[in-house]
mmCIF file of C-alpha atoms in Angstrom:
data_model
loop_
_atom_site.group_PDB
_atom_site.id
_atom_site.type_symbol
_atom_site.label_atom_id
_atom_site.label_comp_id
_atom_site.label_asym_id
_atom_site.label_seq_id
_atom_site.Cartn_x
_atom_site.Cartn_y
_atom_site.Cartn_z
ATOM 1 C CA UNK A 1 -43.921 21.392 -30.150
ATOM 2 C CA UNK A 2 -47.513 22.104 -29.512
ATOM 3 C CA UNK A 3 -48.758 25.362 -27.450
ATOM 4 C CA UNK A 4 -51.229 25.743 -25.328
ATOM 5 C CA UNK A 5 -54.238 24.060 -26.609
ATOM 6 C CA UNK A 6 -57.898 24.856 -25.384
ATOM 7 C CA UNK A 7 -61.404 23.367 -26.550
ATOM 8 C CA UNK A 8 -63.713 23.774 -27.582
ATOM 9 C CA UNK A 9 -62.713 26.688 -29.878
ATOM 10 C CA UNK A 10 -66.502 28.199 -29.913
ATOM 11 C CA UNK A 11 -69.879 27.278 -27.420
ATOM 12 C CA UNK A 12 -72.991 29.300 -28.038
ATOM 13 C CA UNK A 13 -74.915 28.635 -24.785
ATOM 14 C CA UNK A 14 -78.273 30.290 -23.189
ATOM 15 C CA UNK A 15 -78.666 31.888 -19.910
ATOM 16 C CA UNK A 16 -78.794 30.292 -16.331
ATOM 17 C CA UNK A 17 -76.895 27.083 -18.653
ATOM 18 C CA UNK A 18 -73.349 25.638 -17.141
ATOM 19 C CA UNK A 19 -70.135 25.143 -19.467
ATOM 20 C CA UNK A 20 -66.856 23.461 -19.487
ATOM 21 C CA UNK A 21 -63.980 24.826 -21.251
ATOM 22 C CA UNK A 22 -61.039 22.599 -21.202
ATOM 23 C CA UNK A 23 -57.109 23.658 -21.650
ATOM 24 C CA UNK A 24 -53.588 21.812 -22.147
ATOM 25 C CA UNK A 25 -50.919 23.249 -21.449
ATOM 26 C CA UNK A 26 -47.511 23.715 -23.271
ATOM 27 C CA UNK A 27 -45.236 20.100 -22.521
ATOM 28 C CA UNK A 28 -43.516 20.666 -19.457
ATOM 29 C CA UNK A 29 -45.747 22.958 -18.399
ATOM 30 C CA UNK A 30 -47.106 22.874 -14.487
ATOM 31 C CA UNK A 31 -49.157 26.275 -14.087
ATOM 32 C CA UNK A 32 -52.629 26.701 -15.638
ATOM 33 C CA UNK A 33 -54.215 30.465 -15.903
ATOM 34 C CA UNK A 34 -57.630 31.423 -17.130
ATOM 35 C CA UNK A 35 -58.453 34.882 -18.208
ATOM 36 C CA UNK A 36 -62.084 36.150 -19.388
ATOM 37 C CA UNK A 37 -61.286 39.088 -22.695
ATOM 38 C CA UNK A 38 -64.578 40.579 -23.559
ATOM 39 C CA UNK A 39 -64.696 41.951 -26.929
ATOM 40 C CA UNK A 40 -62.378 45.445 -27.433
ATOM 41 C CA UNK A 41 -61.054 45.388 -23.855
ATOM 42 C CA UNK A 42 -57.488 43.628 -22.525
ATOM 43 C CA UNK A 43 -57.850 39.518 -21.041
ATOM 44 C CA UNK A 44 -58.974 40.078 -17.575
ATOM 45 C CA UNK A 45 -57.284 37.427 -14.835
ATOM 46 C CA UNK A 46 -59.625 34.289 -13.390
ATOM 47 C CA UNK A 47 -57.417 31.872 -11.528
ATOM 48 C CA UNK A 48 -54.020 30.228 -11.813
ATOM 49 C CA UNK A 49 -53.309 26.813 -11.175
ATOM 50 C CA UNK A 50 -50.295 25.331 -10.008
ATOM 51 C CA UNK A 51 -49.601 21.527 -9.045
ATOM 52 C CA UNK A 52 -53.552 20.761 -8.723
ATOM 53 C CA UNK A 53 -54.015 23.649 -6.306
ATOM 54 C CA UNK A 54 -55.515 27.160 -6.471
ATOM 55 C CA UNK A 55 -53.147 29.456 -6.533
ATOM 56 C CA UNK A 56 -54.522 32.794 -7.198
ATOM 57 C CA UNK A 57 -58.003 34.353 -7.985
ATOM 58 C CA UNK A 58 -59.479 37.383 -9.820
ATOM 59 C CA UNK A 59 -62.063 38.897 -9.088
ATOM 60 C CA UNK A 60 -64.834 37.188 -10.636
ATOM 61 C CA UNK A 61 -67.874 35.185 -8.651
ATOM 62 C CA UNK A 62 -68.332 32.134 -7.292
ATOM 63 C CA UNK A 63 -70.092 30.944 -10.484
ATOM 64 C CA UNK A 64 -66.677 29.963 -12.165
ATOM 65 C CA UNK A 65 -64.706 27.299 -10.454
ATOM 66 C CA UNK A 66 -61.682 25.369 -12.499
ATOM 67 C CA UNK A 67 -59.473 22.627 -11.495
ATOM 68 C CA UNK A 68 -56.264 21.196 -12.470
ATOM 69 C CA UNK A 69 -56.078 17.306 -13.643
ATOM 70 C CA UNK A 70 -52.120 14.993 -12.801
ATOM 71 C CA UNK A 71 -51.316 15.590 -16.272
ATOM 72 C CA UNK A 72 -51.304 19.185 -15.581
ATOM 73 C CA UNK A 73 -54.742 19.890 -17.994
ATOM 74 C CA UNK A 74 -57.437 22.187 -16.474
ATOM 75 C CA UNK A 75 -61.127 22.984 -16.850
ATOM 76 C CA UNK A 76 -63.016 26.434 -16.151
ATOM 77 C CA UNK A 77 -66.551 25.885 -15.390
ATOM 78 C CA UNK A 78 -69.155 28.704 -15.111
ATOM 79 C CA UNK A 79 -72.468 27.818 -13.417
ATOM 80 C CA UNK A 80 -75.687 29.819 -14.024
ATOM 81 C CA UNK A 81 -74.609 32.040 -17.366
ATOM 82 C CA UNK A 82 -75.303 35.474 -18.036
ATOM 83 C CA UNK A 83 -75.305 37.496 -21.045
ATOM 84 C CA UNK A 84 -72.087 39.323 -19.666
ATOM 85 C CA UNK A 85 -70.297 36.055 -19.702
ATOM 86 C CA UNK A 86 -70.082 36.481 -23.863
ATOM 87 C CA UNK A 87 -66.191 36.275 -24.247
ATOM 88 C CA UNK A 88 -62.833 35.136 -25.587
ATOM 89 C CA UNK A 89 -61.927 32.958 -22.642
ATOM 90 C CA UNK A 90 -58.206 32.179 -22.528
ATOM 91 C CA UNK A 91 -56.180 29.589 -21.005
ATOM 92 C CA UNK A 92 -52.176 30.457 -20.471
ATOM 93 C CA UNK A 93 -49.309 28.014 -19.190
ATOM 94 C CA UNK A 94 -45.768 28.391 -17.700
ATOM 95 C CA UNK A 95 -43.323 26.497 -16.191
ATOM 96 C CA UNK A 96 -44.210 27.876 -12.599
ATOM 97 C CA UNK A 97 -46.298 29.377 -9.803
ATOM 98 C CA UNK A 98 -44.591 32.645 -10.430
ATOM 99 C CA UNK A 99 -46.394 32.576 -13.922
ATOM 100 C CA UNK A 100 -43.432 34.563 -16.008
ATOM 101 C CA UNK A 101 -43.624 34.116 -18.922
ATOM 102 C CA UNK A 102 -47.085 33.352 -19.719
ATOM 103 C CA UNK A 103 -47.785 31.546 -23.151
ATOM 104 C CA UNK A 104 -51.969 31.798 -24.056
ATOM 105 C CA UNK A 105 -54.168 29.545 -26.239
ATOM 106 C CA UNK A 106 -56.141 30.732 -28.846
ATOM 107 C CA UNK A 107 -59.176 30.536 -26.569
ATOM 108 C CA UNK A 108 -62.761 29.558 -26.395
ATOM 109 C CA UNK A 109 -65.502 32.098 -28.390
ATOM 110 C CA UNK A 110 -68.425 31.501 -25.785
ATOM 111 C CA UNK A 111 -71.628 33.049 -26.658
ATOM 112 C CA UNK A 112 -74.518 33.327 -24.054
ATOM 113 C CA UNK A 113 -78.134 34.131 -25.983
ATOM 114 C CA UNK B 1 -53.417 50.013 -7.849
ATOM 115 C CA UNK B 2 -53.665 46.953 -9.857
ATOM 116 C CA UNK B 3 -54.307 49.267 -13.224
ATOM 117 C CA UNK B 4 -52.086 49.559 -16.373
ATOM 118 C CA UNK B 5 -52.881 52.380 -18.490
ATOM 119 C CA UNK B 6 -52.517 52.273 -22.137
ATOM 120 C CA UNK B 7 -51.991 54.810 -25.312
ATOM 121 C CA UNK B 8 -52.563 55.378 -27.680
ATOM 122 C CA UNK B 9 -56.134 53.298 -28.448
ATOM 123 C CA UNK B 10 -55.415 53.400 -31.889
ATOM 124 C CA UNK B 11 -52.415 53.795 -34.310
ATOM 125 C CA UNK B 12 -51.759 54.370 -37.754
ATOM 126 C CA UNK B 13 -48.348 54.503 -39.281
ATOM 127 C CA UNK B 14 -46.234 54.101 -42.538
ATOM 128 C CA UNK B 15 -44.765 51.162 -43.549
ATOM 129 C CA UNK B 16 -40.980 51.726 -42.536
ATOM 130 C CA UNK B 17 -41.935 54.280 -39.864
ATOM 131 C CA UNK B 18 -41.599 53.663 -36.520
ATOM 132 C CA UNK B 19 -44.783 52.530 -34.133
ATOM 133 C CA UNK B 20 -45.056 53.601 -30.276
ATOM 134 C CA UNK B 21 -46.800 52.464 -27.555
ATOM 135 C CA UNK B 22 -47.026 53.188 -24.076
ATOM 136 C CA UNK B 23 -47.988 51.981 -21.002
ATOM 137 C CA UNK B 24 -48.167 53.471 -17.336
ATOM 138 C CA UNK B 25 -48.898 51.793 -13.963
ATOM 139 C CA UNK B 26 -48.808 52.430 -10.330
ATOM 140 C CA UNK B 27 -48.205 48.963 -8.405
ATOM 141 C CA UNK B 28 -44.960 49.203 -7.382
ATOM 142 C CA UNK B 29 -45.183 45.420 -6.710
ATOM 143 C CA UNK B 30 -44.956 44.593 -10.365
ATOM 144 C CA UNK B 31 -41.946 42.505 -11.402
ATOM 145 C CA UNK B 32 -42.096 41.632 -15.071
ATOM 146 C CA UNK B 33 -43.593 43.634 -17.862
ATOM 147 C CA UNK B 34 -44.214 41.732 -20.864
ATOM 148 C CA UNK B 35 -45.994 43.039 -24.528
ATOM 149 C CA UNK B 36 -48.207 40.553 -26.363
ATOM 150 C CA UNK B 37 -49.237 40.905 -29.827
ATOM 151 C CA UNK B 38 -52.713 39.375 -30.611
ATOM 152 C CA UNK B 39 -54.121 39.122 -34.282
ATOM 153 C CA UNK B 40 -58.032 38.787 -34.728
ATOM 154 C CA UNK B 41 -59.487 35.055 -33.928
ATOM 155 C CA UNK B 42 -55.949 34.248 -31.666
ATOM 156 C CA UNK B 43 -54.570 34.530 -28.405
ATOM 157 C CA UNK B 44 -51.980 37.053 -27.326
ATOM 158 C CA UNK B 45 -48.418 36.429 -28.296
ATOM 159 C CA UNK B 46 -45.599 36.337 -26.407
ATOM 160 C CA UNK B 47 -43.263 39.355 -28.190
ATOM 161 C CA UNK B 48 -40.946 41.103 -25.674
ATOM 162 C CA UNK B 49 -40.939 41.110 -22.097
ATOM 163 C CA UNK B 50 -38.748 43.048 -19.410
ATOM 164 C CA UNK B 51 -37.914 43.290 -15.411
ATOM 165 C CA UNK B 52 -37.600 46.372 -13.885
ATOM 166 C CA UNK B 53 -34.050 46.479 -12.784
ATOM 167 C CA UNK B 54 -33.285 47.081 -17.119
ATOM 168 C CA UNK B 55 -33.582 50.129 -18.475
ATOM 169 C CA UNK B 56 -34.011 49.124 -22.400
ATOM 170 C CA UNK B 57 -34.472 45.471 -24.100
ATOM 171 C CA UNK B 58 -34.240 45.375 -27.711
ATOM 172 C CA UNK B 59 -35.567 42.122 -29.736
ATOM 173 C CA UNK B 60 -35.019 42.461 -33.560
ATOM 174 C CA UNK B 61 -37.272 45.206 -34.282
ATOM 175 C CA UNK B 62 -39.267 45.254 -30.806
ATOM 176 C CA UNK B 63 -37.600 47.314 -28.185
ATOM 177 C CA UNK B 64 -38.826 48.094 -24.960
ATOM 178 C CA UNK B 65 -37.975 51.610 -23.053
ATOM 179 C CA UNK B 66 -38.605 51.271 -19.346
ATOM 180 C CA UNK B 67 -38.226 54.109 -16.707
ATOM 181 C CA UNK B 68 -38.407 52.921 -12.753
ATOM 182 C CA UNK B 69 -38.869 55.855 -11.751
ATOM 183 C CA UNK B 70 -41.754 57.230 -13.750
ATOM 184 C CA UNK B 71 -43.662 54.044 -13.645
ATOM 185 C CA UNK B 72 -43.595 54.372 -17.179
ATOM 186 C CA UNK B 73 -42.871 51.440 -20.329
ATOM 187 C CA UNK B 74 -43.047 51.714 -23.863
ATOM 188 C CA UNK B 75 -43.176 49.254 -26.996
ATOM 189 C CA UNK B 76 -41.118 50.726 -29.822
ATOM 190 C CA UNK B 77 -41.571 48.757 -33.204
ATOM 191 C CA UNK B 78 -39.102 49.987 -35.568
ATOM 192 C CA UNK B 79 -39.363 49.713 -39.601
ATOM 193 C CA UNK B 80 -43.246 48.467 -39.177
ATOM 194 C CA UNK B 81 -44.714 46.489 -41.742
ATOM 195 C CA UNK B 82 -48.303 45.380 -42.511
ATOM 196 C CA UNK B 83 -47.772 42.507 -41.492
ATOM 197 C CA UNK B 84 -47.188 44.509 -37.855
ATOM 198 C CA UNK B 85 -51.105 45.149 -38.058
ATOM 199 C CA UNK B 86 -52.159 43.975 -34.797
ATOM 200 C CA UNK B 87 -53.757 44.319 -31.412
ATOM 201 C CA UNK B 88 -50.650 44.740 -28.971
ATOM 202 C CA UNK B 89 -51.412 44.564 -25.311
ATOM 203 C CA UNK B 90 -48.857 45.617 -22.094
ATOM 204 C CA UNK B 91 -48.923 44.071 -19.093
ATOM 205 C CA UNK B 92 -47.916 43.803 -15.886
ATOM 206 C CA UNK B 93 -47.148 40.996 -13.246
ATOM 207 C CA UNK B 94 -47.628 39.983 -9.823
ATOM 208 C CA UNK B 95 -46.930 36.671 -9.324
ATOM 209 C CA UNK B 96 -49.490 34.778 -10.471
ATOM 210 C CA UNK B 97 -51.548 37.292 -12.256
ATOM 211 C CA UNK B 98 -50.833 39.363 -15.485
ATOM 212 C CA UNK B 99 -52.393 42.792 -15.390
ATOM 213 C CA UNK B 100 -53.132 44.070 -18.907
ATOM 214 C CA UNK B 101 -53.803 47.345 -20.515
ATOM 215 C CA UNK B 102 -56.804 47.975 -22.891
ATOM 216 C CA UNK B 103 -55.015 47.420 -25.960
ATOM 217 C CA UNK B 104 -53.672 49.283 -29.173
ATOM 218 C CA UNK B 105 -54.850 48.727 -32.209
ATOM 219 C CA UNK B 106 -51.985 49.226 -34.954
ATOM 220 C CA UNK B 107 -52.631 49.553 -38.264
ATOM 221 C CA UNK B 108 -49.560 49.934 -40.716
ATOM 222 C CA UNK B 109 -50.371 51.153 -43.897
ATOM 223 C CA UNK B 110 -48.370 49.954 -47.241
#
């Protein structure tokens, strides 16, 4: 069975440029997370997804927004890029809202020059 | 509140020997403690993952330790192997987010 499957797998962008990242989740699957993991430190929580609605947010600004498609896939777009964007960013599934367990995607390598 | 605290940074250990990690939060809201393993260019894996009304889960050679009343978890890898060599992360959940430590790097040494 495939995992959790996120594109595309590196983006080299410049600042004040948008991006897409794009995510599908494990079969069966209804819950989408994001999480930004900057180089050396632990993933850091976005937003979770859960039957096409938000369902939880990190603390991270209005500059990334995501959404959830009917087939349960999910895009995290970041508006206006900094240099402190750089970083893995992840994409996790589960069965449900209550996240647990959490299966992640090898991520996205976005660079911002 | 929402912090996890992880130790050691970094690890070095014998093949055969036994690697441990630990982890320390204060949320009492937290429900379900899972480890990930991540290896360099992938996501974190899924290894071993625990609530907090068991004291002890044991996986092959991946056990967690968890005391309630300390606020306190720990990953206990027994006969490591090189193949071990990893980034291992704890975290911590409430529902919908995962809270995660800073990592340990674990290097096991042939």
């Amino acid at each position: 069975d495939a995992g959790v499957t996120q594109s595309p797998t590196h983006l080299i962008k410049t600042r004040g440029q948008h991006v897409t990242l794009r995510c599908s989740p494990i079969s069966g699957h209804k819950s989408v997370s994001w999480y930004q993991q900057v180089l050396g430190q632990g993933p850091q929580f976005i937003f979770q997804y859960y039957e096409k609605e938000e369902r939880g947010r990190g603390n991270f600004p209005d500059r990334f927004s995501a959404r959830q498609f009917p087939n349960y896939s999910s895009e995290l777009n970041v508006n206006a890029l900094l240099l402190g964007d750089s970083a893995l960013y992840l994409c996790a599934s589960s069965w449900d809202s209550r996240n647990q367990p959490q299966h992640f995607g090898d991520g996205t390598r976005l660079s911002i020059l | 509140q929402q912090q996890v605290k992880q130790s050691p940074q970094s690890l070095i250990v014998q093949k055969g020997g036994i690697s441990i990690i630990n982890c320390a939060y204060e949320n009492t809201a937290f429900d379900y403690f899972p480890w990930y393993q991540q290896f360099p260019g992938k996501g974190p894996a899924l290894l071993i993952a625990i609530r907090p009304d068991v004291s002890e889960k044991k996986e092959g050679r991946f056990t967690i330790s968890f005391n309630k009343s300390a606020k306190q978890f720990s990953l206990h890898i027994m006969d490591s192997q090189p193949g071990d060599s990893a980034t291992y992360f704890c975290a911590a959940s409430n529902p919908p987010r995962l809270t995660f430590g800073e990592g340990t790097q674990l290097t096991v040494n042939p």
